[in-house]
mmCIF file of C-alpha atoms in Angstrom:
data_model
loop_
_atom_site.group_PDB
_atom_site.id
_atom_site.type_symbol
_atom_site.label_atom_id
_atom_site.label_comp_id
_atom_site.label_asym_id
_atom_site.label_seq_id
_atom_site.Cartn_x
_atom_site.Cartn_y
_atom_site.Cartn_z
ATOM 1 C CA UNK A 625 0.000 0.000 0.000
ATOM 2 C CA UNK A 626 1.811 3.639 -1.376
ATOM 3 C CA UNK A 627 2.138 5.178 2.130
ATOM 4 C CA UNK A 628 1.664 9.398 2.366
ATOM 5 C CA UNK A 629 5.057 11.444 3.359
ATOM 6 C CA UNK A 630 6.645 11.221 6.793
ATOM 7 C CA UNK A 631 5.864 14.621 6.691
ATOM 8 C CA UNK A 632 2.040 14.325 6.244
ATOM 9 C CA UNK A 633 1.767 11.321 8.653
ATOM 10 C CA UNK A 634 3.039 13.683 10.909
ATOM 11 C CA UNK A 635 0.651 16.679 10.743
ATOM 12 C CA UNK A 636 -2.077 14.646 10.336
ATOM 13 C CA UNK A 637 -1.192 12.555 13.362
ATOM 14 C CA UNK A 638 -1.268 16.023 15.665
ATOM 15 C CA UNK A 639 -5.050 15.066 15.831
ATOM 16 C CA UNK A 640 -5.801 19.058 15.110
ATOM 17 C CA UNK A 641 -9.513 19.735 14.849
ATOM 18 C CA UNK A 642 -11.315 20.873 11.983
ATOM 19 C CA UNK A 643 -12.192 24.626 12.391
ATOM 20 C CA UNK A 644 -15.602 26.135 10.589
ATOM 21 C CA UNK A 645 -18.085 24.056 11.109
ATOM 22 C CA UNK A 646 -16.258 20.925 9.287
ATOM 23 C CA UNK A 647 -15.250 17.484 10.792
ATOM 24 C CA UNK A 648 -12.945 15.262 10.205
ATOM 25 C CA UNK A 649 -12.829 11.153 10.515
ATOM 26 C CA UNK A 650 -9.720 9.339 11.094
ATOM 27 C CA UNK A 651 -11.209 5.351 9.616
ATOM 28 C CA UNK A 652 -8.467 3.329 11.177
ATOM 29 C CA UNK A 653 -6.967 -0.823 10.176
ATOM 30 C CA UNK A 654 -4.752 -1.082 13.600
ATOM 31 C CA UNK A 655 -4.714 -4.960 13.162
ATOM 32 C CA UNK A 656 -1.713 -7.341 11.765
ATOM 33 C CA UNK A 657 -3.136 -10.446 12.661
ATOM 34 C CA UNK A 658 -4.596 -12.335 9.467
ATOM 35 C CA UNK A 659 -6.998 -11.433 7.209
ATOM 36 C CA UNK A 660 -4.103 -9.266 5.364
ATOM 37 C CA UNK A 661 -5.578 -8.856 2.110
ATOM 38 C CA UNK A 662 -6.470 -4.939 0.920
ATOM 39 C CA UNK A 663 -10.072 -3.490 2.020
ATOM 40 C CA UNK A 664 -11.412 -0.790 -0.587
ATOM 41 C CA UNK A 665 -13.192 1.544 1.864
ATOM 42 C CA UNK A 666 -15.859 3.604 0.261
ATOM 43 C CA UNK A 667 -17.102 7.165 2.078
ATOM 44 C CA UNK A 668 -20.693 8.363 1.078
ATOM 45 C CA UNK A 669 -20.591 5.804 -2.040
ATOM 46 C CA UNK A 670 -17.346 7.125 -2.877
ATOM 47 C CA UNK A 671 -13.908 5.164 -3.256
ATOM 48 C CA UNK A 672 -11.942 6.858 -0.189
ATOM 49 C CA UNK A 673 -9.228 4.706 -0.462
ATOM 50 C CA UNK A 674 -7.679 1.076 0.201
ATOM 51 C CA UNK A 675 -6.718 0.230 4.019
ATOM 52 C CA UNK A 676 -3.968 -2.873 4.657
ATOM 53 C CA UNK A 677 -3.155 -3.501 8.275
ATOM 54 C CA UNK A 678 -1.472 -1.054 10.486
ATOM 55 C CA UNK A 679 -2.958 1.871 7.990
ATOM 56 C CA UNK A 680 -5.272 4.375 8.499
ATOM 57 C CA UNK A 681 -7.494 7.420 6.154
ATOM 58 C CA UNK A 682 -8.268 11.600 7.227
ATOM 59 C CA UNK A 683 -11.114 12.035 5.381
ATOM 60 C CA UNK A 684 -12.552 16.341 5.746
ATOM 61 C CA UNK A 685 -16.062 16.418 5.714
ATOM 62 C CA UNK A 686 -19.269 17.749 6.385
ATOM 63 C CA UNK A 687 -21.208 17.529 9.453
ATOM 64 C CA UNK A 688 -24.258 15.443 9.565
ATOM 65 C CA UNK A 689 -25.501 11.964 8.260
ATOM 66 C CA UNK A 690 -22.602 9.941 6.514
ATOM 67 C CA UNK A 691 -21.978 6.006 5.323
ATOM 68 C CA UNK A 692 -18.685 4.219 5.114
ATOM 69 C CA UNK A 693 -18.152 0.673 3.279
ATOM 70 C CA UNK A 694 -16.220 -2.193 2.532
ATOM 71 C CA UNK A 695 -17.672 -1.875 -1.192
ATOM 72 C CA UNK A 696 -20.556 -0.668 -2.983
ATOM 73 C CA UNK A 697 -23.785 -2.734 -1.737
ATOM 74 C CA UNK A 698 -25.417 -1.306 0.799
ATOM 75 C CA UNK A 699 -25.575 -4.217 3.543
ATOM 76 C CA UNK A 700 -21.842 -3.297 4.011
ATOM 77 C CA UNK A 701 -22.313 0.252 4.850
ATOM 78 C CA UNK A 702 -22.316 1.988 8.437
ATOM 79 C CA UNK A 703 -23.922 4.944 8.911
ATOM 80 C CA UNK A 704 -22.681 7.446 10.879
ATOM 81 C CA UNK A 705 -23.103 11.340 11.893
ATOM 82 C CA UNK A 706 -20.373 13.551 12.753
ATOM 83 C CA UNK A 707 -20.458 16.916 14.710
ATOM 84 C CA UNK A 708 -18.621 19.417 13.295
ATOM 85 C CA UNK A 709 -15.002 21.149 14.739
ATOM 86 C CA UNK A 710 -13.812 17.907 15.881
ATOM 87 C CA UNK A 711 -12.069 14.337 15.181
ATOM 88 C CA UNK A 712 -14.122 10.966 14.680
ATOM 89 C CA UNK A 713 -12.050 7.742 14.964
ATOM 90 C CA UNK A 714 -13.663 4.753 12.903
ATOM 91 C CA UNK A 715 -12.052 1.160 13.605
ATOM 92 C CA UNK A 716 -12.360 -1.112 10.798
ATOM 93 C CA UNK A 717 -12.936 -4.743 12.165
ATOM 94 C CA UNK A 718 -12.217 -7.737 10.449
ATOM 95 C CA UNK A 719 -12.759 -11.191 11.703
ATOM 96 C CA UNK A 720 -12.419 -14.350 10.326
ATOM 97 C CA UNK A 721 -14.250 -17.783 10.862
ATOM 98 C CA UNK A 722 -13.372 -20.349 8.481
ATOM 99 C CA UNK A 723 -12.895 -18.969 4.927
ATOM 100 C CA UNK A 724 -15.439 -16.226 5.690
ATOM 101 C CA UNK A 725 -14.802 -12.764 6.432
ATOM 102 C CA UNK A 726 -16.596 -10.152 8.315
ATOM 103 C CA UNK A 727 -16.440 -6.136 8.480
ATOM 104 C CA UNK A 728 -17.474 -3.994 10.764
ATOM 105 C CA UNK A 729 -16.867 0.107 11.458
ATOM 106 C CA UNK A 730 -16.684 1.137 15.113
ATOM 107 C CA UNK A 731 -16.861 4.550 16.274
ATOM 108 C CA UNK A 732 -13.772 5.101 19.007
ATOM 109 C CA UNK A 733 -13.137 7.374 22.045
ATOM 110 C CA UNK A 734 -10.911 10.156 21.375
ATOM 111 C CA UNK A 735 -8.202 8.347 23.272
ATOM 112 C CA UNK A 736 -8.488 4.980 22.041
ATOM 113 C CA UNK A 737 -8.969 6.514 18.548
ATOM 114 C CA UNK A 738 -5.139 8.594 18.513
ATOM 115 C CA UNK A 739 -3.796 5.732 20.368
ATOM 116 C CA UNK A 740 -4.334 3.274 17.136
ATOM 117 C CA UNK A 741 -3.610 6.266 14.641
ATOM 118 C CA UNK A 742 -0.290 6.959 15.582
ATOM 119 C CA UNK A 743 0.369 2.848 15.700
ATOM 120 C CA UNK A 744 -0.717 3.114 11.886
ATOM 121 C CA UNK A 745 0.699 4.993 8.802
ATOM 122 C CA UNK A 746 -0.934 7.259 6.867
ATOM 123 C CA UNK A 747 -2.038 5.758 3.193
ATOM 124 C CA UNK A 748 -1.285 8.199 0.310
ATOM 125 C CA UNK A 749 -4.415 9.467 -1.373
ATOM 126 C CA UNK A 750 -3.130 10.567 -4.843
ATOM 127 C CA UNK A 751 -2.401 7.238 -6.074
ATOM 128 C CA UNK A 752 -4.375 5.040 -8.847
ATOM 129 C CA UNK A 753 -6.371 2.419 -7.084
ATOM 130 C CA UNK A 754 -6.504 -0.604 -9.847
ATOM 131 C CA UNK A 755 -7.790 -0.528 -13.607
ATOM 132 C CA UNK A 756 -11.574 -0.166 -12.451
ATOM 133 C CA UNK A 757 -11.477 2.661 -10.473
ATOM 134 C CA UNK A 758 -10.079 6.516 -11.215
ATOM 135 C CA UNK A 759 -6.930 7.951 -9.606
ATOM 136 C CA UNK A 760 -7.965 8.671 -5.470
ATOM 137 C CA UNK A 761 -7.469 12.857 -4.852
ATOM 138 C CA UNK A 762 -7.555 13.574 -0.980
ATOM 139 C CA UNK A 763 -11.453 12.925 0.096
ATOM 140 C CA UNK A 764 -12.876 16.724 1.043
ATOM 141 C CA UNK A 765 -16.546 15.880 0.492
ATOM 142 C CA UNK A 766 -18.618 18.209 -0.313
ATOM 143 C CA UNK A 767 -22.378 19.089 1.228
ATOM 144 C CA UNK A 768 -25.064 18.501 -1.415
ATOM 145 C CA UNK A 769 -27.465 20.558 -1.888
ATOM 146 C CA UNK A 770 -29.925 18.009 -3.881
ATOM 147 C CA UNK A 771 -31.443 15.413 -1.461
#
C-alpha cells in the first residue's frame, strides 16, 4: 500500500480539529493479525481509499448523516453522523471464521482513537487504485445541496 510522506503522517497525526463548522474522521486498520488482504473503503458511495493492516485514512467532511463501506452494496455500509469542529475515529474490524470474512466500522473514544492512529501509517491518497477505479485525490466531500 503507497504510504503518504513522513511529513504528512506527521501533521495529520497532531489530531488538530477541523475549524468552521467541518469534521474530520480518522477510519483506522490497527490490526496485523490475518486477514491481510487490501479493504477498498468507500465514504458516502465514494472510493476513499484502500486500508492494509497497520494503515489508516483523514477524510474532511461535512457535518451530519454519513456512510462508510467495505464496497458498494449497501448491507456493508455503516452509517454514521459527525459533529462538526472535531475528530471521529472509525475502527475497521475484520474477523475471520473459516474462509469467511466479516467487516465492521466502530466509532472510538478520542483516546483509544489517537492511540491506534499513531500505531498506523498514513495511506497516500493521490495514487491510482486498480484498472476499475479513477486515480484517489484527498477525500474533502462536499455538502449537497440536492437530497
Amino acid at each position: 500500500m503507497p504510504l503518504a510522506s513522513q511529513t504528512e503522517d506527521a501533521h495529520a497525526k497532531q489530531f488538530d480539529a477541523p475549524t468552521d463548522g467541518a469534521a474530520r474522521i480518522y477510519l483506522i486498520r490497527p490490526g496485523t493479525m490475518a486477514p491481510k488482504q487490501k479493504t477498498e473503503i468507500f465514504f458516502d458511495g465514494k472510493l476513499a481509499g484502500i486500508l492494509a493492516p497497520m494503515t489508516y485514512l483523514m477524510i474532511d467532511t461535512h457535518v451530519g448523516a454519513h456512510t462508510v463501506g467495505f464496497n458498494l452494496q449497501p448491507a456493508s455500509w455503516t452509517s454514521l453522523n459527525v459533529k462538526g469542529d472535531q475528530n471521529t475515529y472509525i475502527q475497521e474490524q475484520i474477523s475471520q471464521f473459516f474462509s469467511a470474512e466479516k467487516i465492521a466500522f466502530v466509532v472510538l473514544d478520542t483516546r483509544s482513537g489517537q492511540s491506534d492512529v499513531l500505531k498506523s501509517s498514513l495511506i497516500s491518497m493521490t495514487t491510482n487504485v486498480s484498472a476499475d477505479h479513477p486515480p484517489i485525490n484527498k477525500v474533502n466531500v462536499e455538502k449537497s445541496d440536492s437530497p
